[in-house]
XYZ file of C-alpha atoms in Angstrom:
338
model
C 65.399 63.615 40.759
C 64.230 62.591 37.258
C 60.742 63.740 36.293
C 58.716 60.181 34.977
C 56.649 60.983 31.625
C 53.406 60.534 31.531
C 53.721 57.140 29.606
C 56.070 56.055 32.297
C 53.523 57.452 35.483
C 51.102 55.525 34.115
C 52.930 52.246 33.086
C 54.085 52.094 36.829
C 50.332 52.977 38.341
C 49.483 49.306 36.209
C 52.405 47.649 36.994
C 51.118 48.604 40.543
C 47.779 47.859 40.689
C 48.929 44.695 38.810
C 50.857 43.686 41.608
C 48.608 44.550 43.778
C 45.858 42.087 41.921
C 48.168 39.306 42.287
C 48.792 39.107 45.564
C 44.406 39.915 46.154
C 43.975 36.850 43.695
C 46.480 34.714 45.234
C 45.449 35.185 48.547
C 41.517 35.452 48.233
C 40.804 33.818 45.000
C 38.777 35.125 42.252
C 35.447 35.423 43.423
C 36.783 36.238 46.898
C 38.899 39.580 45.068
C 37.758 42.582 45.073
C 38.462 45.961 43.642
C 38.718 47.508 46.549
C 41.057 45.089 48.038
C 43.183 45.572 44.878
C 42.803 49.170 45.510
C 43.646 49.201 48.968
C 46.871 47.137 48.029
C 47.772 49.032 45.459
C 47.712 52.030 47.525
C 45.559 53.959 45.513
C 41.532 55.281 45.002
C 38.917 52.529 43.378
C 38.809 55.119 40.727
C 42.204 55.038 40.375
C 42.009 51.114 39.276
C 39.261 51.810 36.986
C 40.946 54.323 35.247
C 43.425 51.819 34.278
C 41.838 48.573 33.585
C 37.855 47.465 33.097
C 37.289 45.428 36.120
C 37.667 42.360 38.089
C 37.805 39.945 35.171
C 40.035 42.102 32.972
C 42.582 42.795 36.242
C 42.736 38.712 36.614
C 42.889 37.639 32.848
C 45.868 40.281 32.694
C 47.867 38.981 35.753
C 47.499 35.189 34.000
C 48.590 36.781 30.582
C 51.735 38.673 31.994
C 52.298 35.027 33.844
C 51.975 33.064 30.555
C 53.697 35.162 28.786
C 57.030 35.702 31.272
C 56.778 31.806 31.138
C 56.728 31.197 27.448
C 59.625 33.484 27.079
C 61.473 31.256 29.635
C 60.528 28.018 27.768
C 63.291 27.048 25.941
C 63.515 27.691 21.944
C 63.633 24.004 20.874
C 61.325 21.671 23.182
C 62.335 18.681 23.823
C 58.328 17.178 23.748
C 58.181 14.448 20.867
C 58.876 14.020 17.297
C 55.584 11.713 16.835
C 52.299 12.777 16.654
C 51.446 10.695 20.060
C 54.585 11.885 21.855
C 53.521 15.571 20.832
C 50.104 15.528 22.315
C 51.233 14.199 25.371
C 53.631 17.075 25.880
C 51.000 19.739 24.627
C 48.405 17.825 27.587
C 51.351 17.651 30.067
C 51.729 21.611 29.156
C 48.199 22.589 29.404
C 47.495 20.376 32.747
C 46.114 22.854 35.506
C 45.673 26.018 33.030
C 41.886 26.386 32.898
C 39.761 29.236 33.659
C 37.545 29.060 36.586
C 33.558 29.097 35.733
C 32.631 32.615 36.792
C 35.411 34.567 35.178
C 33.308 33.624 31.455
C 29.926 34.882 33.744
C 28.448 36.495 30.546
C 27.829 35.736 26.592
C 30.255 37.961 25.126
C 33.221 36.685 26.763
C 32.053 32.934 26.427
C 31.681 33.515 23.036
C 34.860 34.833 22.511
C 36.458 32.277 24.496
C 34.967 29.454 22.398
C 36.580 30.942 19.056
C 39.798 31.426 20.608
C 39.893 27.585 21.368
C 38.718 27.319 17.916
C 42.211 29.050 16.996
C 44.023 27.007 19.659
C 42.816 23.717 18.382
C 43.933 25.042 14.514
C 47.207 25.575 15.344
C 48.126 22.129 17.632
C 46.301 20.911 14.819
C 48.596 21.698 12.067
C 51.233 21.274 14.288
C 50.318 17.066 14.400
C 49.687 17.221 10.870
C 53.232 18.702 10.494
C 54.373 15.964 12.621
C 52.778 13.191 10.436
C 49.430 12.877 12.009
C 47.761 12.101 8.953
C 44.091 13.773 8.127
C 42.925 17.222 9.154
C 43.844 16.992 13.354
C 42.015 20.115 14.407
C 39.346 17.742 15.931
C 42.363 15.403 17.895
C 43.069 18.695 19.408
C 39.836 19.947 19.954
C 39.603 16.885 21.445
C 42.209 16.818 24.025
C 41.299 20.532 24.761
C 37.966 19.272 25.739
C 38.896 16.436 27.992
C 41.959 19.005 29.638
C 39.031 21.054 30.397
C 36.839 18.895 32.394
C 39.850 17.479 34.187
C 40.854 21.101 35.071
C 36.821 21.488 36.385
C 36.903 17.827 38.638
C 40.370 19.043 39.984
C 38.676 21.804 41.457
C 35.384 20.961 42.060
C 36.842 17.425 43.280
C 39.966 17.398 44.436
C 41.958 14.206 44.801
C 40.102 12.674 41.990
C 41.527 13.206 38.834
C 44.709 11.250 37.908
C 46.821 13.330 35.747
C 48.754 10.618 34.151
C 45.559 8.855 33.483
C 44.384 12.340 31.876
C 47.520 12.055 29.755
C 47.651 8.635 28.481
C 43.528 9.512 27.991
C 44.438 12.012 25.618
C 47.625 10.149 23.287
C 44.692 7.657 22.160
C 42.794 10.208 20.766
C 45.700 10.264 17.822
C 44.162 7.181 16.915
C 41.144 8.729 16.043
C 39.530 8.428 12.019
C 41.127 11.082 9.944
C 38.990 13.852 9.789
C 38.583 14.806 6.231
C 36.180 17.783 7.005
C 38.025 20.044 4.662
C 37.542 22.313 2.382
C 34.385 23.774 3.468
C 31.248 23.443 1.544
C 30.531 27.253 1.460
C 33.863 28.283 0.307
C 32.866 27.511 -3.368
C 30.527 30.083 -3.319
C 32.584 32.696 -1.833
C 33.074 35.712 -3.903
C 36.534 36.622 -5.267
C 38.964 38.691 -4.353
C 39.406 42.316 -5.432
C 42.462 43.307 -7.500
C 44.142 46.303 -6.287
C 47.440 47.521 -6.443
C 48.469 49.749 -3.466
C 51.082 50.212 -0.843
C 50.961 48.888 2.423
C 49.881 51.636 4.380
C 51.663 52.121 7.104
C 55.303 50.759 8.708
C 57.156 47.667 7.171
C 55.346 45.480 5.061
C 54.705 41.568 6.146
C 55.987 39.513 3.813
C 54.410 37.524 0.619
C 51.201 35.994 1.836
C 47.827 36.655 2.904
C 46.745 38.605 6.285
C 43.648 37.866 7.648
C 41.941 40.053 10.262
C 39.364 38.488 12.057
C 37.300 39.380 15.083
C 36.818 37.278 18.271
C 33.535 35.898 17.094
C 35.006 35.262 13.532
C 38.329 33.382 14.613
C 37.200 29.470 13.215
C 37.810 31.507 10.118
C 41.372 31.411 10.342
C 41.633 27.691 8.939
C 40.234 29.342 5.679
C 43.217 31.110 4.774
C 45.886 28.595 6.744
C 44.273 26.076 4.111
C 44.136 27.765 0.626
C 46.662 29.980 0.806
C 49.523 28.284 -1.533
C 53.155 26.655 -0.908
C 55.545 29.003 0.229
C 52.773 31.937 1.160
C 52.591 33.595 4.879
C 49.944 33.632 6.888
C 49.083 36.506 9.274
C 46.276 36.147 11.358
C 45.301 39.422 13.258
C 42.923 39.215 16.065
C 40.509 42.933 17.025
C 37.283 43.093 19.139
C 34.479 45.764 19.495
C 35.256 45.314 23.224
C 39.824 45.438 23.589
C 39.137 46.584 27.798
C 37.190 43.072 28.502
C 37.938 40.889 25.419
C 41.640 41.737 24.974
C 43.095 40.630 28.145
C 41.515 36.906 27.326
C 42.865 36.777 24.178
C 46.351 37.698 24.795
C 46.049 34.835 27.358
C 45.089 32.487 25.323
C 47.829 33.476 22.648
C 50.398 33.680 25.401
C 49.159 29.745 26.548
C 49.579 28.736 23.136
C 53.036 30.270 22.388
C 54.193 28.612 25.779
C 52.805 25.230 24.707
C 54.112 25.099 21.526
C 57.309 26.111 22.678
C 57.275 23.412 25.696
C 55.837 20.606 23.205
C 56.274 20.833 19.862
C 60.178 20.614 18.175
C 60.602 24.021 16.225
C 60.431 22.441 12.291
C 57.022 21.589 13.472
C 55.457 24.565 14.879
C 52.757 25.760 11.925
C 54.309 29.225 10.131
C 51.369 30.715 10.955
C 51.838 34.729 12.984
C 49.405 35.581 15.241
C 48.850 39.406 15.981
C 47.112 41.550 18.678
C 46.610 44.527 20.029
C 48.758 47.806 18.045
C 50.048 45.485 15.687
C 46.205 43.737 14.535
C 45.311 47.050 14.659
C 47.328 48.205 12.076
C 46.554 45.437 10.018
C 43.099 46.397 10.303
C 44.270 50.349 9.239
C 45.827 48.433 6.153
C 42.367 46.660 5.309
C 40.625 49.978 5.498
C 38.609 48.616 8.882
C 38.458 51.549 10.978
C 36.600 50.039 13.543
C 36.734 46.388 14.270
C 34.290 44.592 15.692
C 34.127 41.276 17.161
C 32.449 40.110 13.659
C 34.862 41.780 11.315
C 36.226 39.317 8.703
C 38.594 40.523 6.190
C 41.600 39.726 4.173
C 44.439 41.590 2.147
C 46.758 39.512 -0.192
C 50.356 40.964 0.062
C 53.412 40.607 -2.568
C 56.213 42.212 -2.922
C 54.907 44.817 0.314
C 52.084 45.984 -1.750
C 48.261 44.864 -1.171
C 47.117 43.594 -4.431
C 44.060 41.742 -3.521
C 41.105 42.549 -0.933
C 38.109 40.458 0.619
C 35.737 41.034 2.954
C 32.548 39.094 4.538
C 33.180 35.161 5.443
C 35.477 33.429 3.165
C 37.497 36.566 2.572
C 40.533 34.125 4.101
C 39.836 31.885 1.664
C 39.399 34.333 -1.291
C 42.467 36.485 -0.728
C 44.446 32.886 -0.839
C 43.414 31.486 -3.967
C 43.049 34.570 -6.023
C 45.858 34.274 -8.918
C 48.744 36.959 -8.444
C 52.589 36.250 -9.547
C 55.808 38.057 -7.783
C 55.020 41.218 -10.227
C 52.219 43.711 -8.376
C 48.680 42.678 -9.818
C 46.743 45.545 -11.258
C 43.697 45.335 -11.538
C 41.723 45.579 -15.350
């Protein structure tokens, strides 16, 4: 018989008690579940759950995140959605129909919060995705837009079944790409922000990204993200990495709400179009946030690190720091600072 390592014990207790949640969640709903049903499924102690994952809300976002994200890797590479603005955001609402988050799984401030600027970073990237497709004007607010209006369909659904028409929630959403340009960019505040650092240092640890900016923003922080998707010149990379204070109950919502968005975009939106923008969480934001000299994130940390040729030759921190590590002036040699 081979002896399992710990590692691999413990990956198959949560892939256990995972299962187990599922089939509680399916068959008694959310508010229904319970940890000791889970438990009792799972074959194993209430403690036994708890050593392995924060609670109720944290067991259920994690089941919909392993779903979303075994579904986005079965969405085909090259979606077939639309190649206009309107045909896009049809596809994107046609994607999204049915994937909302009952009421009292956000029952407290922190995770509502949290939520909010993750839809914030949702709405940025469909955004830029229109705009790439010729929607013309800044169309964070068309998506914000049709993210609102999924939302209270996905509510009435529930709450009323029978009533809402999903083609009319469709055909509700294509007209809001007829919406006034939204020309709410750049931000007022940025031209106060102070500039970047010079530095010349190695990347820390493991491969480099490449040229660009990274930007390492916590959950309450992630609106931020436009800042350096915006400045940061032709050509440049943006890496956006997502930490919280709180990874046992904030973590498994995020990487749900990453895992939506990669399906979407890979259901809707024709691959020249997607935005070039990489998303990071978990080991991998964290060490970005290593590389920024953050050793412990919080769900209002806001920094930025400009990269070129796998050095760091710029730094930022405080709001605007996405902006600031952008703009500041480097070429392809390593800046050093004065």
């Amino acid at each position: 018989m081979v002896r399992l390592t710990r590692a691999q014990t413990q990956e198959r207790t949560r892939s256990g008690v995972l299962a187990a949640a599922r089939a509680e969640f399916a068959g008694r709903g959310y508010r229904d579940a319970t940890i000791d049903g889970i438990a009792a499924r799972a074959g194993l102690t209430r403690g036994a759950v708890y050593a392995n994952f924060a609670g109720k809300r944290a067991l259920y976002l994690s089941v919909l995140a392993a779903d979303a994200e075994r579904a986005a890797r079965a969405a085909r590479g090259d979606a077939a959605g639309g190649t206009t603005p309107r045909e896009a955001l049809a596809a994107i609402v046609r994607a999204r129909l049915g994937a909302g988050l009952p009421a009292d799984v956000l029952d407290d401030e922190p995770a509502r919060a949290a939520y909010a600027q993750l839809l914030e970073l949702e709405a940025l990237v469909l955004g830029l995705a229109l705009e790439r497709l010729g929607l013309r004007g800044r169309a964070v607010r068309v998506a914000a837009s049709a993210l609102t209006l999924l939302a209270g369909a996905d509510h009435l659904a529930t709450a009323a079944p029978g009533f809402v028409d999903q083609f009319d929630v469709v055909a509700a959403c294509e007209l809001l790409t007829a919406l006034p340009a939204d020309r709410g960019w750049p931000r007022a505040y940025l031209r106060h922000v102070s500039p970047a650092r010079l530095v010349d240092e190695p990347w820390p640890d493991g491969p480099a990204p490449g040229d660009g900016v990274v930007h390492l923003l916590g959950l309450r922080r992630l609106e931020a993200a436009e800042e350096s998707v915006r400045s940061a010149p032709a050509g440049a990379g943006v890496t956006v990495a997502l930490v919280t204070g709180e990874p046992d109950e904030l973590a498994p919502l995020a990487r749900l709400v990453l895992a939506r968005l990669d399906g979407t975009l890979r259901r809707a939106v024709p691959g020249p179009a997607r935005p070039p923008v990489r998303l990071l969480l978990g080991p991998a934001a964290d060490a970005v946030a290593a590389a920024a000299g953050i050793a412990e994130p919080s769900d209002d940390t806001e920094a930025a690190v400009r990269v070129v040729a796998g050095r760091v030759v710029a730094r930022a921190e405080g709001r605007g720091a996405g902006h600031a590590a952008a703009v500041v002036p480097v070429t392809t040699t390593v800046a050093r600072p004065a």
